[in-house]
Tab-separated table of C-alpha atoms and ligand atoms in Angstrom:
chain	number	residue	atom	x	y	z
A	1	MET	CA	6.933	11.520	66.909
A	2	LYS	CA	4.489	11.813	69.794
A	3	ARG	CA	5.552	10.919	73.313
A	4	ARG	CA	3.407	7.853	73.367
A	5	SER	CA	3.494	6.516	69.901
A	6	PHE	CA	2.036	3.121	69.132
A	7	PHE	CA	5.525	1.848	68.417
A	8	LYS	CA	7.102	3.075	71.599
A	9	PHE	CA	7.171	-0.281	73.321
A	10	SER	CA	10.189	-2.320	72.408
A	11	LEU	CA	10.457	-5.900	71.333
A	12	ALA	CA	12.188	-6.488	74.638
A	13	THR	CA	9.070	-5.293	76.515
A	14	ALA	CA	6.892	-7.611	74.495
A	15	LEU	CA	9.172	-10.580	75.089
A	16	THR	CA	9.446	-9.813	78.793
A	17	SER	CA	5.690	-9.753	78.984
A	18	LEU	CA	5.511	-13.110	77.245
A	19	MET	CA	8.020	-14.633	79.611
A	20	LYS	CA	6.358	-13.294	82.743
A	21	PRO	CA	2.781	-14.453	82.916
A	22	GLU	CA	2.331	-13.146	86.448
A	23	SER	CA	-0.090	-10.296	86.656
A	24	ILE	CA	1.149	-6.740	86.532
A	25	PHE	CA	-1.024	-5.853	89.483
A	26	GLY	CA	-0.821	-9.062	91.447
A	27	MET	CA	-4.185	-10.665	90.685
A	28	GLN	CA	-2.732	-14.128	91.076
A	29	ASN	CA	-6.143	-15.768	91.448
A	30	HIS	CA	-7.007	-15.197	87.857
A	31	GLU	CA	-3.981	-16.788	86.368
A	32	ILE	CA	-2.692	-19.953	84.961
A	33	SER	CA	0.929	-19.925	84.188
A	34	THR	CA	1.153	-21.544	80.770
A	35	ARG	CA	-1.047	-21.933	77.733
A	36	GLU	CA	-1.081	-25.691	78.309
A	37	ALA	CA	-2.380	-25.458	81.852
A	38	LYS	CA	-5.876	-26.583	82.708
A	39	THR	CA	-8.267	-23.772	82.012
A	40	GLU	CA	-9.959	-22.079	84.899
A	41	PRO	CA	-13.125	-20.264	83.857
A	42	VAL	CA	-13.194	-16.540	84.445
A	43	VAL	CA	-15.620	-13.753	83.628
A	44	ILE	CA	-14.923	-10.035	83.752
A	45	SER	CA	-17.178	-7.098	83.017
A	46	THR	CA	-17.248	-3.340	83.148
A	47	TRP	CA	-18.449	-1.328	86.141
A	48	SER	CA	-20.079	-2.394	89.373
A	49	HIS	CA	-23.213	-3.574	87.581
A	50	GLY	CA	-20.882	-6.285	86.301
A	51	ILE	CA	-20.885	-8.011	89.700
A	52	GLU	CA	-24.472	-9.177	89.352
A	53	ALA	CA	-24.072	-9.876	85.657
A	54	ASN	CA	-20.955	-11.961	86.321
A	55	GLU	CA	-22.865	-14.106	88.817
A	56	GLU	CA	-25.375	-15.015	86.127
A	57	ALA	CA	-22.585	-15.764	83.672
A	58	TRP	CA	-20.855	-17.832	86.319
A	59	LYS	CA	-23.889	-20.170	86.556
A	60	VAL	CA	-23.146	-21.136	82.956
A	61	LEU	CA	-19.371	-21.353	83.354
A	62	GLU	CA	-19.361	-23.419	86.545
A	63	ASN	CA	-21.462	-26.057	84.825
A	64	ASN	CA	-18.957	-26.339	82.000
A	65	GLY	CA	-21.216	-24.246	79.796
A	66	LYS	CA	-20.027	-22.238	76.815
A	67	SER	CA	-18.575	-18.765	77.110
A	68	LEU	CA	-21.027	-17.570	74.455
A	69	ASP	CA	-24.003	-18.523	76.640
A	70	ALA	CA	-22.310	-17.016	79.682
A	71	VAL	CA	-21.787	-13.597	78.106
A	72	GLU	CA	-25.333	-13.485	76.774
A	73	GLN	CA	-26.998	-14.585	80.019
A	74	GLY	CA	-24.744	-12.315	82.060
A	75	VAL	CA	-25.504	-9.001	80.377
A	76	LYS	CA	-29.215	-9.796	80.113
A	77	ILE	CA	-29.348	-9.161	83.860
A	78	THR	CA	-28.132	-5.590	83.321
A	79	GLU	CA	-30.377	-5.051	80.312
A	80	ALA	CA	-33.410	-6.021	82.408
A	81	ASP	CA	-32.486	-3.799	85.360
A	82	LEU	CA	-34.944	-0.895	85.205
A	83	SER	CA	-32.842	1.154	87.598
A	84	ASN	CA	-29.912	1.164	85.169
A	85	ARG	CA	-29.855	4.409	83.169
A	86	SER	CA	-27.185	3.480	80.653
A	87	VAL	CA	-28.000	-0.081	79.614
A	88	GLY	CA	-31.221	-1.672	78.428
A	89	ILE	CA	-34.802	-0.535	78.686
A	90	GLY	CA	-34.252	1.632	81.774
A	91	GLY	CA	-31.737	3.643	79.752
A	92	ARG	CA	-31.909	7.331	78.951
A	93	PRO	CA	-33.303	8.403	75.563
A	94	ASP	CA	-31.897	10.519	72.767
A	95	ARG	CA	-32.765	14.197	72.802
A	96	ASP	CA	-36.111	13.460	71.113
A	97	GLY	CA	-37.133	10.962	73.797
A	98	HIS	CA	-36.360	7.691	71.991
A	99	VAL	CA	-34.456	4.990	73.863
A	100	THR	CA	-32.281	3.387	71.187
A	101	LEU	CA	-30.244	0.360	72.176
A	102	ASP	CA	-26.938	-0.932	70.790
A	103	ALA	CA	-25.390	-4.363	71.395
A	104	CYS	CA	-22.994	-6.901	69.954
A	105	ILE	CA	-21.678	-10.356	70.690
A	106	MET	CA	-18.679	-12.353	69.438
A	107	ASP	CA	-17.639	-15.947	70.030
A	108	GLU	CA	-14.552	-18.130	69.882
A	109	ARG	CA	-15.121	-18.917	66.212
A	110	SER	CA	-15.030	-15.215	65.361
A	111	ARG	CA	-18.718	-15.340	64.639
A	112	CYS	CA	-20.360	-12.048	65.529
A	113	GLY	CA	-23.692	-10.267	65.513
A	114	ALA	CA	-24.859	-6.763	66.338
A	115	VAL	CA	-27.863	-4.500	66.524
A	116	ALA	CA	-27.915	-0.738	66.650
A	117	TYR	CA	-30.557	1.905	67.132
A	118	LEU	CA	-33.028	-0.725	68.259
A	119	GLU	CA	-36.137	0.498	70.059
A	120	GLY	CA	-38.652	-1.263	72.279
A	121	ILE	CA	-36.998	-4.671	72.540
A	122	GLN	CA	-36.070	-5.949	75.959
A	123	HIS	CA	-32.874	-7.843	75.157
A	124	PRO	CA	-30.801	-6.380	72.329
A	125	ILE	CA	-27.940	-8.754	73.160
A	126	SER	CA	-30.131	-11.745	72.306
A	127	VAL	CA	-31.228	-10.102	69.073
A	128	ALA	CA	-27.527	-9.564	68.269
A	129	ARG	CA	-26.930	-13.251	68.887
A	130	ALA	CA	-29.856	-14.153	66.635
A	131	VAL	CA	-28.408	-11.949	63.868
A	132	MET	CA	-25.177	-13.917	64.260
A	133	GLU	CA	-26.813	-17.335	64.306
A	134	LYS	CA	-29.817	-16.968	62.035
A	135	THR	CA	-28.608	-14.665	59.282
A	136	GLN	CA	-25.616	-14.199	57.017
A	137	HIS	CA	-25.235	-10.642	58.274
A	138	VAL	CA	-23.319	-9.111	61.132
A	139	MET	CA	-25.356	-6.011	61.934
A	140	LEU	CA	-28.968	-4.908	61.689
A	141	VAL	CA	-30.070	-1.411	62.629
A	142	GLY	CA	-33.183	0.595	63.418
A	143	SER	CA	-36.496	-0.490	61.968
A	144	GLY	CA	-34.874	-3.465	60.203
A	145	ALA	CA	-33.471	-4.744	63.482
A	146	LYS	CA	-36.841	-4.241	65.140
A	147	ALA	CA	-38.696	-6.094	62.377
A	148	PHE	CA	-36.191	-8.947	62.626
A	149	ALA	CA	-36.634	-9.101	66.410
A	150	LEU	CA	-40.410	-9.169	66.069
A	151	ASP	CA	-40.198	-11.911	63.431
A	152	TYR	CA	-38.160	-13.993	65.846
A	153	GLY	CA	-40.622	-13.427	68.686
A	154	PHE	CA	-38.478	-11.259	70.953
A	155	GLU	CA	-40.185	-9.611	73.900
A	156	THR	CA	-41.165	-5.996	73.369
A	157	CYS	CA	-41.498	-3.193	75.887
A	158	LYS	CA	-42.461	0.437	76.083
A	159	THR	CA	-39.689	2.964	76.458
A	160	PRO	CA	-38.750	5.309	77.972
A	161	ILE	CA	-39.964	4.095	81.340
A	162	LYS	CA	-41.910	6.629	83.427
A	163	GLU	CA	-39.031	7.873	85.598
A	164	VAL	CA	-36.730	8.265	82.619
A	165	LYS	CA	-39.361	10.203	80.680
A	166	LYS	CA	-39.733	12.589	83.614
A	167	ASP	CA	-35.952	13.163	83.758
A	168	TRP	CA	-35.817	13.706	80.004
A	169	LYS	CA	-38.565	16.339	80.158
A	170	ALA	CA	-36.723	18.117	82.963
A	171	TRP	CA	-33.476	17.936	80.952
A	172	LYS	CA	-35.183	19.452	77.917
A	173	LYS	CA	-36.472	22.346	79.980
A	174	GLU	CA	-33.114	23.040	81.592
A	175	ASN	CA	-31.024	22.597	78.457
A	176	LYS	CA	-32.745	24.748	75.894
A	177	GLU	CA	-29.516	26.349	74.643
A	178	ALA	CA	-27.488	23.146	74.925
A	179	PHE	CA	-30.060	21.134	73.061
A	180	GLU	CA	-27.616	20.472	70.252
A	181	LYS	CA	-24.905	19.381	72.669
A	182	PRO	CA	-25.855	16.176	74.426
A	183	GLU	CA	-24.033	15.188	77.608
A	184	ILE	CA	-22.253	11.900	78.135
A	185	ASN	CA	-23.587	9.780	81.009
A	186	HIS	CA	-21.589	10.736	84.040
A	187	GLU	CA	-23.154	8.295	86.459
A	188	ASN	CA	-20.863	5.665	87.826
A	189	HIS	CA	-21.503	3.326	84.949
A	190	ASP	CA	-21.960	3.201	81.219
A	191	THR	CA	-21.954	0.270	78.843
A	192	ILE	CA	-21.701	-3.249	80.142
A	193	GLY	CA	-19.000	-5.143	78.300
A	194	MET	CA	-18.333	-8.724	79.349
A	195	LEU	CA	-15.595	-11.239	78.485
A	196	ALA	CA	-15.698	-14.868	79.570
A	197	MET	CA	-13.365	-17.804	79.239
A	198	ASP	CA	-14.995	-21.185	79.741
A	199	SER	CA	-13.522	-24.450	80.980
A	200	PHE	CA	-12.642	-25.379	77.384
A	201	GLY	CA	-10.454	-22.277	77.197
A	202	ASN	CA	-12.763	-20.558	74.721
A	203	ILE	CA	-13.361	-16.834	74.930
A	204	SER	CA	-16.510	-14.915	73.989
A	205	GLY	CA	-17.639	-11.368	74.635
A	206	SER	CA	-20.727	-9.186	74.720
A	207	CYS	CA	-21.408	-5.476	74.909
A	208	THR	CA	-24.702	-3.598	75.364
A	209	THR	CA	-25.796	-0.025	76.080
A	210	SER	CA	-28.477	2.597	75.659
A	211	GLY	CA	-25.666	4.921	74.630
A	212	TRP	CA	-24.914	8.525	75.307
A	213	ALA	CA	-27.745	10.168	77.244
A	214	TYR	CA	-29.717	12.696	75.191
A	215	LYS	CA	-27.606	11.975	72.128
A	216	LEU	CA	-28.567	13.331	68.725
A	217	PRO	CA	-31.167	11.125	67.060
A	218	GLY	CA	-29.439	8.564	64.869
A	219	ARG	CA	-26.231	8.501	66.899
A	220	VAL	CA	-24.646	5.075	67.330
A	221	GLY	CA	-21.632	4.578	69.593
A	222	ASP	CA	-18.895	1.990	69.794
A	223	SER	CA	-20.844	-0.690	71.641
A	224	PRO	CA	-22.428	-2.479	68.648
A	225	ILE	CA	-19.347	-2.107	66.460
A	226	ILE	CA	-17.176	-5.195	66.302
A	227	GLY	CA	-13.589	-4.051	66.767
A	228	ALA	CA	-14.584	-0.894	68.629
A	229	GLY	CA	-16.804	-1.850	71.600
A	230	LEU	CA	-15.807	-5.513	71.507
A	231	PHE	CA	-13.349	-7.822	69.819
A	232	VAL	CA	-12.437	-11.460	70.385
A	233	ASP	CA	-9.778	-13.555	68.718
A	234	ASN	CA	-9.799	-16.899	70.445
A	235	GLU	CA	-6.131	-17.448	69.550
A	236	ILE	CA	-5.196	-14.387	71.561
A	237	GLY	CA	-7.927	-13.053	73.843
A	238	GLY	CA	-10.710	-10.501	73.993
A	239	ALA	CA	-11.300	-6.884	74.874
A	240	CYS	CA	-14.232	-4.561	75.368
A	241	ALA	CA	-14.704	-0.873	75.892
A	242	THR	CA	-16.731	1.607	77.856
A	243	GLY	CA	-17.029	5.383	77.793
A	244	MET	CA	-17.215	7.899	74.983
A	245	GLY	CA	-17.883	5.746	71.958
A	246	GLU	CA	-16.711	8.277	69.407
A	247	ALA	CA	-13.177	8.212	70.829
A	248	ILE	CA	-13.168	4.415	70.994
A	249	ILE	CA	-14.295	4.068	67.377
A	250	ARG	CA	-11.541	6.446	66.225
A	251	ILE	CA	-8.867	3.963	67.266
A	252	ALA	CA	-10.849	0.737	66.674
A	253	GLY	CA	-10.271	0.339	70.406
A	254	SER	CA	-11.027	-3.277	71.288
A	255	HIS	CA	-9.355	-4.599	68.165
A	256	THR	CA	-6.310	-2.508	69.016
A	257	VAL	CA	-6.143	-4.046	72.492
A	258	VAL	CA	-6.320	-7.585	71.081
A	259	GLU	CA	-3.652	-6.835	68.479
A	260	LEU	CA	-1.378	-5.449	71.186
A	261	MET	CA	-1.853	-8.666	73.141
A	262	ARG	CA	-0.992	-10.569	69.972
A	263	GLN	CA	2.345	-8.788	70.046
A	264	GLY	CA	2.952	-10.197	73.504
A	265	LEU	CA	1.653	-7.483	75.788
A	266	HIS	CA	-0.143	-8.365	78.999
A	267	PRO	CA	-3.852	-7.372	78.887
A	268	GLN	CA	-3.175	-4.586	81.359
A	269	GLU	CA	-0.425	-3.074	79.205
A	270	ALA	CA	-2.494	-3.521	76.054
A	271	CYS	CA	-5.419	-1.614	77.607
A	272	LYS	CA	-3.025	1.104	78.766
A	273	LEU	CA	-1.490	1.581	75.309
A	274	ALA	CA	-4.930	1.769	73.694
A	275	VAL	CA	-5.970	4.441	76.193
A	276	GLU	CA	-2.753	6.341	75.512
A	277	ARG	CA	-3.491	6.243	71.834
A	278	ILE	CA	-6.897	7.787	72.505
A	279	ILE	CA	-5.206	10.479	74.579
A	280	ASP	CA	-2.717	11.193	71.807
A	281	LYS	CA	-5.457	11.499	69.209
A	282	HIS	CA	-7.543	14.034	71.130
A	283	GLU	CA	-6.524	17.613	71.851
A	284	ASN	CA	-9.352	18.201	74.291
A	285	LEU	CA	-9.763	15.507	76.899
A	286	GLU	CA	-12.407	17.317	78.887
A	287	GLY	CA	-15.112	14.792	79.787
A	288	LEU	CA	-13.468	12.190	77.599
A	289	GLN	CA	-13.631	9.118	79.758
A	290	CYS	CA	-12.923	5.773	78.072
A	291	GLY	CA	-11.799	2.476	79.466
A	292	PHE	CA	-10.927	-1.018	78.298
A	293	ILE	CA	-10.887	-4.416	79.917
A	294	ALA	CA	-9.159	-7.429	78.407
A	295	ILE	CA	-8.384	-11.087	78.924
A	296	ASN	CA	-5.787	-13.282	77.236
A	297	LYS	CA	-5.640	-17.037	76.624
A	298	MET	CA	-3.718	-17.543	79.839
A	299	GLY	CA	-6.636	-16.115	81.797
A	300	GLN	CA	-4.708	-12.966	82.655
A	301	ILE	CA	-6.815	-9.834	82.809
A	302	GLY	CA	-6.398	-6.097	82.877
A	303	GLY	CA	-8.205	-2.776	82.711
A	304	PHE	CA	-7.220	0.832	82.105
A	305	SER	CA	-9.033	4.137	81.636
A	306	VAL	CA	-8.315	7.741	80.697
A	307	TYR	CA	-9.530	9.119	84.034
A	308	ASN	CA	-9.893	7.597	87.477
A	309	GLY	CA	-13.285	6.198	88.453
A	310	PHE	CA	-13.581	3.233	86.120
A	311	ASN	CA	-13.884	-0.168	87.722
A	312	TYR	CA	-14.545	-3.704	86.590
A	313	ALA	CA	-15.947	-6.855	88.142
A	314	VAL	CA	-14.190	-10.217	88.176
A	315	ARG	CA	-15.572	-13.669	88.931
A	316	THR	CA	-13.468	-16.808	89.255
A	317	ALA	CA	-13.908	-20.083	91.129
A	318	ASN	CA	-11.932	-18.490	93.962
A	319	GLY	CA	-13.549	-15.116	94.070
A	320	LYS	CA	-17.095	-13.822	93.991
A	321	GLY	CA	-18.220	-10.188	93.742
A	322	LYS	CA	-14.764	-8.736	93.234
A	323	LEU	CA	-14.566	-5.192	91.941
A	324	PHE	CA	-11.248	-3.665	90.895
A	325	ASP	CA	-10.455	-0.021	90.291
A	326	ALA	CA	-8.843	0.238	86.888
A	327	ALA	CA	-5.498	1.937	86.573
A	328	PHE	CA	-5.779	5.306	84.830
A	329	ASP	CA	-3.759	7.995	83.096
A	330	ARG	CA	-5.073	11.099	84.826
A	331	LYS	CA	-7.371	12.368	87.588
A	332	TRP	CA	-10.601	14.219	86.945
B	401	LIG	N1	-19.749	3.417	75.031
B	401	LIG	C1	-21.107	3.635	74.855
B	401	LIG	C2	-21.438	4.649	73.847
B	401	LIG	O1	-20.646	5.531	73.566
B	401	LIG	O2	-22.524	4.604	73.330
């Protein structure tokens, strides 16, 4: 059996975790000590771009709004940020120059919606929500998703934006031989995944990205896939993922994190075990950065990544603009 098998943690560990609600890394502000306690709203999201997104989500949460509205409004800020090269319409294209966007959303009733390979629409997260609310489906992709968005009057836009097109042309010139081998985004950000708990104790999540820079046309990552990029079970908690989508899909990452929390693990430990499973499943970890963040029903949070460098933003009534470095398994 591998060193870090899924079953390595003992029942005793799980029970200890259940009995000790205090945070593994001392983030006392984000906690309430029992499931019966009054719920304090909290929103967490991946990377430093999450700080601004959290503030927008917080406007909803502090007015006793719903977590579903918070996670949609929050990530729309990132989607609209033209300087962001890995989320929304400022994102980098596939190798043929098409910016294809992926997003999903899930609420406390386990309702969910997703879009993938969507081009020229400003807010894929809102289209994902419309798929959830207006159709009987969970996911629409490509031209079907676009037609649906147009039918529902969503704002369109032209992509790639000028600066991104220039970079893409330069990349094509410099990467003639590597044209078949797209590079993962190595900037200090990737997907935005967001999880919010509102003052009713309900948890929702959202996830949105332009995906792997210069990916092969047709490639879809983890971000729009319920269970991979995002999963919420309002009985237990929620999780979302960032990084190399292929690796996250292989272990149904966010679902795995939630199921580990169901077994009594603290969100931090659950994220760590999911990352370890990714490590165990891959012989070559070169460039394979993945991370998870999670929240449970007690408002406890956690984050963990394969390599150092992943961080996540946290907003509570007590703390604004907080950014935490996630714990990690190894250094670059
Ligand atoms: N995690 C984003 C992607 O792989 O597309």
